[in-house]
Amino acid sequence: MDILLFAVFWLIATLLGEWGVHAMEARGLYYSAATSQALDGEKAMAFILTVLVPVIAFIVVMLIYTALRFRSRRSLQFRDNKMFIGIWVLLSIALNILFFVHPSASALEQMFNNEEARLNRHDLIVNVTARQWEWIFSYPQYGIQTAEDSNGNSTLYLPVNQNVRFVLRSYDPYHTYDPNGAVIHDFWIPAFGLKQDIIPGETRLEYVHTNKITSYDVDPMVRVQCAEVCGPGHPFMEAPVHVVSSSDFLKWVQAQRKLEAS
């Protein structure tokens, strides 16, 4: 009887948990995905949660059920049940192997395949300079040295449905005597689903494919944020991001050129 009741409660908890996971997946798990990479990350997280829901439900239901049903220490048999312990250990090993193969190893293979495919594409190149405590964006293909809004604040504009290559460096071009005296920063756009440490003296690359028109004005997750503590100005080291149509991007490029010329 106890096994039957436990199985019923476990099934109910599992079904409710799976329903909750799929409901979250339908509206986006953690951020408003604006790149193909962010969508891949959401799918991987949804897969992991879907597999783990029955395990989590089993643990929670077992703890609650045994606490209510068996109040005597002598009644708890799981501790000395070798079959139960063996099944639990084997299940844990199987889950770890599964998650190592997918989504971890499969995601790496997909990433490498995407990188190889990009060798024959014309990416939009954006040079990103991280300094304490400011982001500087330049577009060498369009002759834009410093992308700024009308108030002189750094801003990042990208066209939708475009492969983008961010070239990441940490140094201070405005420093009076030591431009290379920089610290570690972290380039993070939450809606893009990727982060990359920026190490002084190194040039690092990050690739994304934009797939949605959006901006910081409508979604606070569409921003560049430093995710590595870099000093007292770290919390304010951010810049708005705008993913626009191709025509609007070209209009912005023309406006930037006029702004720099003036």
Coordinates of C-alpha atoms in Angstrom, one line a residue:
M1 CA 0.0 0.0 0.0
D2 CA 2.8 2.4 0.9
I3 CA 4.5 1.8 -2.4
L4 CA 1.3 2.4 -4.4
L5 CA 0.6 5.7 -2.6
F6 CA 4.1 6.8 -3.0
A7 CA 4.0 6.0 -6.7
V8 CA 0.8 8.0 -7.1
F9 CA 2.2 11.1 -5.3
W10 CA 5.4 10.8 -7.3
L11 CA 3.5 10.6 -10.6
I12 CA 1.5 13.7 -9.7
A13 CA 4.5 15.7 -8.7
T14 CA 6.4 14.6 -11.9
L15 CA 3.5 15.6 -14.1
L16 CA 3.1 19.0 -12.4
G17 CA 6.9 19.6 -12.6
E18 CA 7.0 18.7 -16.3
W19 CA 4.1 20.9 -17.0
G20 CA 5.9 23.8 -15.3
V21 CA 9.1 23.2 -17.2
H22 CA 7.3 23.2 -20.6
A23 CA 5.3 26.3 -19.6
M24 CA 8.6 28.1 -18.8
E25 CA 10.2 26.9 -22.0
A26 CA 7.2 28.2 -24.0
R27 CA 7.7 31.8 -22.7
G28 CA 11.5 31.7 -22.4
L29 CA 13.4 30.2 -19.4
Y30 CA 15.6 33.0 -18.2
Y31 CA 16.0 35.7 -20.8
S32 CA 14.4 37.0 -24.0
A33 CA 16.5 35.1 -26.5
A34 CA 17.8 37.4 -29.2
T35 CA 20.4 35.1 -30.9
S36 CA 20.5 31.5 -32.1
Q37 CA 23.1 30.7 -29.4
A38 CA 20.6 31.9 -26.7
L39 CA 17.9 29.6 -28.2
D40 CA 20.3 26.7 -28.1
G41 CA 21.1 27.4 -24.5
E42 CA 17.4 27.5 -23.6
K43 CA 16.8 24.1 -25.3
A44 CA 19.7 22.6 -23.5
M45 CA 18.5 23.8 -20.1
A46 CA 14.9 22.6 -20.9
F47 CA 16.3 19.2 -21.7
I48 CA 18.2 19.0 -18.5
L49 CA 15.2 20.1 -16.4
T50 CA 12.9 17.7 -18.2
V51 CA 15.2 14.7 -17.4
L52 CA 15.7 15.9 -13.8
V53 CA 12.1 16.6 -12.9
P54 CA 11.3 13.0 -12.0
V55 CA 14.4 12.7 -9.9
I56 CA 13.7 15.9 -8.0
A57 CA 10.1 14.9 -7.6
F58 CA 11.2 11.5 -6.2
I59 CA 13.5 13.0 -3.6
V60 CA 10.9 15.6 -2.5
V61 CA 8.0 13.2 -2.3
M62 CA 10.1 10.6 -0.5
L63 CA 11.3 13.1 2.1
I64 CA 7.7 14.4 2.7
Y65 CA 6.0 11.0 2.6
T66 CA 8.5 9.2 4.9
A67 CA 8.4 12.1 7.3
L68 CA 4.6 12.0 7.6
R69 CA 4.1 8.2 7.2
F70 CA 7.0 6.9 9.3
R71 CA 7.7 8.7 12.5
S72 CA 9.9 6.0 14.0
R73 CA 13.6 5.8 13.1
R74 CA 13.2 2.0 13.0
S75 CA 10.7 2.3 10.1
L76 CA 13.2 4.0 7.7
Q77 CA 14.6 1.2 5.6
F78 CA 16.2 3.1 2.7
R79 CA 19.5 3.6 4.6
D80 CA 20.2 -0.2 4.8
N81 CA 18.5 -1.3 1.6
K82 CA 21.4 -2.3 -0.6
M83 CA 19.2 -2.6 -3.7
F84 CA 17.9 0.9 -3.3
I85 CA 21.4 2.3 -2.8
G86 CA 22.7 0.4 -5.8
I87 CA 19.9 1.7 -8.0
W88 CA 20.4 5.2 -6.8
V89 CA 24.1 5.1 -7.5
L90 CA 23.7 3.6 -10.9
L91 CA 21.0 6.2 -11.8
S92 CA 23.3 9.0 -10.7
I93 CA 26.1 7.7 -12.9
A94 CA 23.8 7.3 -15.8
L95 CA 22.5 10.8 -15.5
N96 CA 26.0 12.3 -15.3
I97 CA 27.0 10.3 -18.4
L98 CA 23.9 11.5 -20.3
F99 CA 24.4 15.1 -19.5
F100 CA 28.1 14.8 -20.5
V101 CA 27.1 13.4 -23.9
H102 CA 24.1 15.7 -24.3
P103 CA 23.9 18.7 -24.1
S104 CA 27.6 19.2 -23.1
A105 CA 29.5 17.2 -25.8
S106 CA 26.8 17.7 -28.5
A107 CA 26.8 21.4 -27.9
L108 CA 30.5 21.6 -28.3
E109 CA 30.3 19.7 -31.6
Q110 CA 27.6 22.0 -32.8
M111 CA 29.6 25.1 -31.8
F112 CA 32.7 23.8 -33.6
N113 CA 30.6 23.1 -36.7
N114 CA 29.2 26.6 -36.6
E115 CA 32.6 28.1 -36.3
E116 CA 33.9 26.1 -39.3
A117 CA 30.9 27.2 -41.3
R118 CA 31.6 30.8 -40.5
L119 CA 35.0 30.6 -42.2
N120 CA 33.2 31.2 -45.5
R121 CA 30.9 33.9 -44.3
H122 CA 31.2 37.7 -44.1
D123 CA 30.6 38.5 -40.5
L124 CA 29.9 41.9 -39.1
I125 CA 33.0 42.8 -37.1
V126 CA 32.6 44.8 -33.9
N127 CA 35.7 45.7 -32.0
V128 CA 35.0 45.8 -28.3
T129 CA 37.3 47.6 -25.9
A130 CA 36.8 47.2 -22.2
R131 CA 38.2 49.9 -19.9
Q132 CA 37.5 50.9 -16.3
W133 CA 34.5 51.4 -16.4
E134 CA 33.3 51.9 -20.0
W135 CA 32.7 49.9 -23.2
I136 CA 34.0 51.3 -26.5
F137 CA 32.5 49.9 -29.7
S138 CA 34.0 50.4 -33.2
Y139 CA 33.0 49.1 -36.6
P140 CA 36.1 48.8 -38.8
Q141 CA 34.1 47.8 -41.9
Y142 CA 32.2 51.0 -41.7
G143 CA 34.9 53.4 -40.5
I144 CA 33.2 54.0 -37.2
Q145 CA 35.8 54.5 -34.4
T146 CA 33.5 55.1 -31.4
A147 CA 29.8 54.3 -31.5
E148 CA 27.9 56.8 -29.3
D149 CA 24.5 58.2 -28.9
S150 CA 23.7 61.9 -29.1
N151 CA 24.7 62.3 -25.5
G152 CA 28.1 60.8 -26.0
N153 CA 27.3 57.5 -24.3
S154 CA 28.5 54.2 -25.8
T155 CA 25.9 52.2 -27.6
L156 CA 25.9 49.0 -29.6
Y157 CA 23.8 48.6 -32.8
L158 CA 23.5 45.3 -34.7
P159 CA 21.4 44.3 -37.7
V160 CA 19.0 41.4 -37.4
N161 CA 19.7 38.0 -39.0
Q162 CA 23.4 38.7 -39.1
N163 CA 26.5 36.8 -38.0
V164 CA 28.5 39.1 -35.7
R165 CA 32.1 38.6 -34.6
F166 CA 33.0 40.5 -31.5
V167 CA 36.8 41.2 -31.1
L168 CA 37.3 41.6 -27.4
R169 CA 40.2 43.4 -25.8
S170 CA 40.9 45.0 -22.4
Y171 CA 43.0 48.1 -22.3
D172 CA 42.6 51.9 -21.8
P173 CA 43.3 54.0 -24.9
Y174 CA 42.7 57.2 -22.9
H175 CA 45.2 56.4 -20.2
T176 CA 47.9 59.0 -20.0
Y177 CA 50.9 56.8 -19.5
D178 CA 50.0 53.1 -19.4
P179 CA 47.2 52.1 -21.9
N180 CA 47.9 48.4 -21.1
G181 CA 47.4 48.7 -17.4
A182 CA 44.0 47.1 -17.6
V183 CA 42.0 44.5 -15.5
I184 CA 39.9 41.5 -16.4
H185 CA 36.4 42.3 -17.6
D186 CA 33.6 40.0 -18.8
F187 CA 31.5 40.7 -22.0
W188 CA 28.0 39.7 -21.3
I189 CA 24.7 40.4 -23.1
P190 CA 22.1 38.4 -21.2
A191 CA 19.6 38.2 -24.1
F192 CA 22.4 36.7 -26.3
G193 CA 23.1 33.8 -23.9
L194 CA 26.9 34.0 -24.0
K195 CA 29.6 35.4 -21.8
Q196 CA 33.3 35.8 -22.5
D197 CA 36.2 36.9 -20.2
I198 CA 38.3 39.7 -21.6
I199 CA 41.9 39.3 -20.4
P200 CA 44.5 42.1 -20.6
G201 CA 47.1 41.4 -23.3
E202 CA 44.8 38.9 -25.1
T203 CA 42.4 39.2 -28.0
R204 CA 39.3 37.0 -27.7
L205 CA 36.5 36.4 -30.1
E206 CA 32.8 35.8 -29.6
Y207 CA 30.3 34.9 -32.3
V208 CA 26.6 35.4 -32.3
H209 CA 23.8 35.2 -34.9
T210 CA 21.1 37.8 -34.2
N211 CA 17.5 36.6 -34.9
K212 CA 15.2 39.1 -33.3
I213 CA 14.6 42.8 -33.5
T214 CA 14.7 44.2 -30.0
S215 CA 16.5 46.8 -27.9
Y216 CA 17.3 47.8 -24.3
D217 CA 14.4 50.3 -24.5
V218 CA 11.9 47.3 -24.4
D219 CA 13.9 44.7 -22.7
P220 CA 16.6 45.4 -20.0
M221 CA 18.3 42.0 -20.8
V222 CA 19.4 43.5 -24.2
R223 CA 22.4 45.3 -22.8
V224 CA 26.2 44.9 -22.5
Q225 CA 27.1 44.2 -18.9
C226 CA 30.5 43.5 -17.3
A227 CA 30.1 40.3 -15.4
E228 CA 33.5 40.3 -13.7
V229 CA 34.1 42.5 -10.7
C230 CA 36.5 45.1 -11.9
G231 CA 36.5 47.9 -9.3
P232 CA 34.1 50.4 -7.7
G233 CA 32.5 51.3 -11.1
H234 CA 31.7 47.7 -12.0
P235 CA 27.9 47.8 -11.4
F236 CA 27.6 50.8 -13.8
M237 CA 29.8 49.3 -16.6
E238 CA 27.0 48.7 -19.1
A239 CA 25.8 49.9 -22.5
P240 CA 22.4 49.6 -24.3
V241 CA 22.1 47.2 -27.3
H242 CA 19.8 47.7 -30.3
V243 CA 19.1 44.9 -32.8
V244 CA 17.4 46.6 -35.8
S245 CA 16.5 45.9 -39.3
S246 CA 19.2 46.1 -42.0
S247 CA 17.8 49.3 -43.4
D248 CA 17.7 50.9 -39.9
F249 CA 21.2 49.7 -39.3
L250 CA 22.5 51.4 -42.4
K251 CA 20.7 54.6 -41.4
W252 CA 22.4 54.4 -38.0
V253 CA 25.8 54.0 -39.7
Q254 CA 25.2 57.1 -41.8
A255 CA 24.2 59.0 -38.6
Q256 CA 27.3 57.8 -36.8
R257 CA 29.6 58.9 -39.6
K258 CA 28.1 62.4 -39.6
L259 CA 28.4 62.5 -35.8
E260 CA 32.1 61.6 -35.9
A261 CA 32.7 64.0 -38.7
S262 CA 31.2 66.8 -36.6

